[in-house]
PDB file of C-alpha atoms in Angstrom:
ATOM      1  CA  PRO A 173      -5.976  -4.733  -3.953  1.00 56.00           C
ATOM      2  CA  MET A 174      -5.987  -1.964  -1.412  1.00 61.00           C
ATOM      3  CA  PRO A 175      -4.834  -2.822   2.090  1.00 64.00           C
ATOM      4  CA  PRO A 176      -7.412  -3.418   4.824  1.00 68.00           C
ATOM      5  CA  GLY A 177      -8.970  -0.236   6.172  1.00 67.00           C
ATOM      6  CA  ALA A 178      -9.128   1.558   2.830  1.00 67.00           C
ATOM      7  CA  ALA A 179     -12.101   3.843   2.297  1.00 65.00           C
ATOM      8  CA  PRO A 180     -14.626   3.269  -0.511  1.00 65.00           C
ATOM      9  CA  PRO A 181     -14.114   5.122  -3.811  1.00 64.00           C
ATOM     10  CA  PRO A 182     -14.777   8.871  -3.468  1.00 58.00           C
ATOM     11  CA  ASP A 183     -17.495  10.816  -5.254  1.00 64.00           C
ATOM     12  CA  PRO A 184     -15.704  13.739  -6.946  1.00 63.00           C
ATOM     13  CA  SER A 185     -18.948  15.647  -7.429  1.00 71.00           C
ATOM     14  CA  THR A 186     -19.489  16.007  -3.667  1.00 74.00           C
ATOM     15  CA  ASP A 187     -15.932  15.732  -2.345  1.00 75.00           C
ATOM     16  CA  PRO A 188     -13.366  18.345  -3.392  1.00 78.00           C
ATOM     17  CA  PHE A 189     -10.510  16.219  -2.003  1.00 86.00           C
ATOM     18  CA  ALA A 190     -11.517  13.065  -3.888  1.00 85.00           C
ATOM     19  CA  GLN A 191      -9.043  13.557  -6.735  1.00 85.00           C
ATOM     20  CA  LEU A 192      -6.178  14.313  -4.360  1.00 88.00           C
ATOM     21  CA  ARG A 193      -6.848  11.173  -2.304  1.00 88.00           C
ATOM     22  CA  HIS A 194      -7.184   9.125  -5.475  1.00 87.00           C
ATOM     23  CA  ASP A 195      -3.903  10.487  -6.857  1.00 91.00           C
ATOM     24  CA  LEU A 196      -2.097   9.677  -3.611  1.00 92.00           C
ATOM     25  CA  LYS A 197      -3.613   6.223  -3.131  1.00 93.00           C
ATOM     26  CA  THR A 198      -3.010   4.973  -6.676  1.00 93.00           C
ATOM     27  CA  PRO A 199       0.774   4.683  -6.268  1.00 95.00           C
ATOM     28  CA  LEU A 200       0.314   3.299  -2.740  1.00 96.00           C
ATOM     29  CA  THR A 201      -1.851   0.532  -4.156  1.00 95.00           C
ATOM     30  CA  THR A 202       0.810  -0.291  -6.734  1.00 96.00           C
ATOM     31  CA  ILE A 203       3.585  -0.305  -4.135  1.00 97.00           C
ATOM     32  CA  TYR A 204       1.567  -2.546  -1.806  1.00 97.00           C
ATOM     33  CA  ALA A 205       0.659  -5.028  -4.550  1.00 97.00           C
ATOM     34  CA  ARG A 206       4.214  -5.204  -5.905  1.00 98.00           C
ATOM     35  CA  ALA A 207       5.592  -5.801  -2.407  1.00 98.00           C
ATOM     36  CA  GLN A 208       3.145  -8.690  -1.985  1.00 97.00           C
ATOM     37  CA  LEU A 209       4.140 -10.178  -5.344  1.00 98.00           C
ATOM     38  CA  LEU A 210       7.834  -9.839  -4.572  1.00 98.00           C
ATOM     39  CA  ALA A 211       7.333 -11.480  -1.179  1.00 98.00           C
ATOM     40  CA  ARG A 212       5.644 -14.412  -2.881  1.00 98.00           C
ATOM     41  CA  MET A 213       8.534 -14.715  -5.332  1.00 98.00           C
ATOM     42  CA  VAL A 214      11.091 -14.530  -2.519  1.00 98.00           C
ATOM     43  CA  ARG A 215       9.303 -17.260  -0.544  1.00 97.00           C
ATOM     44  CA  ARG A 216       9.263 -19.513  -3.622  1.00 97.00           C
ATOM     45  CA  SER A 217      12.837 -18.821  -4.727  1.00 97.00           C
ATOM     46  CA  SER A 218      15.228 -21.738  -4.558  1.00 96.00           C
ATOM     47  CA  SER A 219      18.299 -19.622  -5.280  1.00 97.00           C
ATOM     48  CA  LEU A 220      18.210 -17.500  -2.106  1.00 97.00           C
ATOM     49  CA  THR A 221      19.902 -18.480   1.112  1.00 97.00           C
ATOM     50  CA  GLU A 222      17.737 -18.420   4.227  1.00 97.00           C
ATOM     51  CA  PRO A 223      19.414 -15.248   5.577  1.00 98.00           C
ATOM     52  CA  GLU A 224      18.837 -13.521   2.224  1.00 98.00           C
ATOM     53  CA  ARG A 225      15.210 -14.648   2.213  1.00 98.00           C
ATOM     54  CA  ILE A 226      14.647 -13.361   5.753  1.00 98.00           C
ATOM     55  CA  THR A 227      16.284 -10.015   4.976  1.00 98.00           C
ATOM     56  CA  MET A 228      14.229  -9.524   1.827  1.00 98.00           C
ATOM     57  CA  LEU A 229      10.952 -10.564   3.450  1.00 98.00           C
ATOM     58  CA  ASP A 230      11.601  -8.232   6.395  1.00 98.00           C
ATOM     59  CA  GLY A 231      12.194  -5.353   4.003  1.00 98.00           C
ATOM     60  CA  LEU A 232       9.053  -6.118   2.021  1.00 98.00           C
ATOM     61  CA  ALA A 233       7.026  -6.408   5.243  1.00 98.00           C
ATOM     62  CA  SER A 234       8.278  -2.940   6.203  1.00 98.00           C
ATOM     63  CA  ILE A 235       7.103  -1.563   2.858  1.00 98.00           C
ATOM     64  CA  GLU A 236       3.666  -3.126   3.310  1.00 97.00           C
ATOM     65  CA  ALA A 237       3.412  -1.767   6.869  1.00 97.00           C
ATOM     66  CA  ALA A 238       4.341   1.737   5.698  1.00 97.00           C
ATOM     67  CA  VAL A 239       1.624   1.642   3.042  1.00 97.00           C
ATOM     68  CA  ARG A 240      -0.933   0.426   5.600  1.00 96.00           C
ATOM     69  CA  GLU A 241       0.009   3.389   7.802  1.00 96.00           C
ATOM     70  CA  MET A 242      -0.265   5.881   4.922  1.00 96.00           C
ATOM     71  CA  VAL A 243      -3.708   4.856   3.653  1.00 93.00           C
ATOM     72  CA  PRO A 244      -5.656   6.092   6.712  1.00 93.00           C
ATOM     73  CA  LEU A 245      -3.709   9.377   6.585  1.00 93.00           C
ATOM     74  CA  VAL A 246      -4.662   9.860   2.952  1.00 93.00           C
ATOM     75  CA  ASP A 247      -8.284   8.908   3.697  1.00 89.00           C
ATOM     76  CA  ALA A 248      -8.380  11.525   6.475  1.00 90.00           C
ATOM     77  CA  ILE A 249      -7.216  14.444   4.320  1.00 87.00           C
ATOM     78  CA  ASP A 250     -10.651  16.056   3.974  1.00 74.00           C
ATOM     79  CA  HIS A 251     -11.579  15.365   7.602  1.00 62.00           C
ATOM     80  CA  GLN A 252      -8.587  17.343   8.854  1.00 53.00           C
ATOM     81  CA  THR A 253      -9.664  20.492   7.030  1.00 51.00           C
ATOM     82  CA  LYS A 254     -13.277  20.577   8.237  1.00 49.00           C
TER      83      LYS A 254
END
């Protein structure tokens, strides 16, 4: 699922930037979802030490935060050119 704050699906027939936003957001959605899945696996792992777990979860949280910052920038692409 797309992070909070994501815009609704674009209408390519009325929005010339719809395909560009779609093409940029598709990999962001994948990155965000995979980071969430990995975080869940890290939290459930019995083979990691606590310092390893904390390091990995911090890194995954940084990835999720970066995606959340990128989505509004991608959504604003057409608004910046008007």
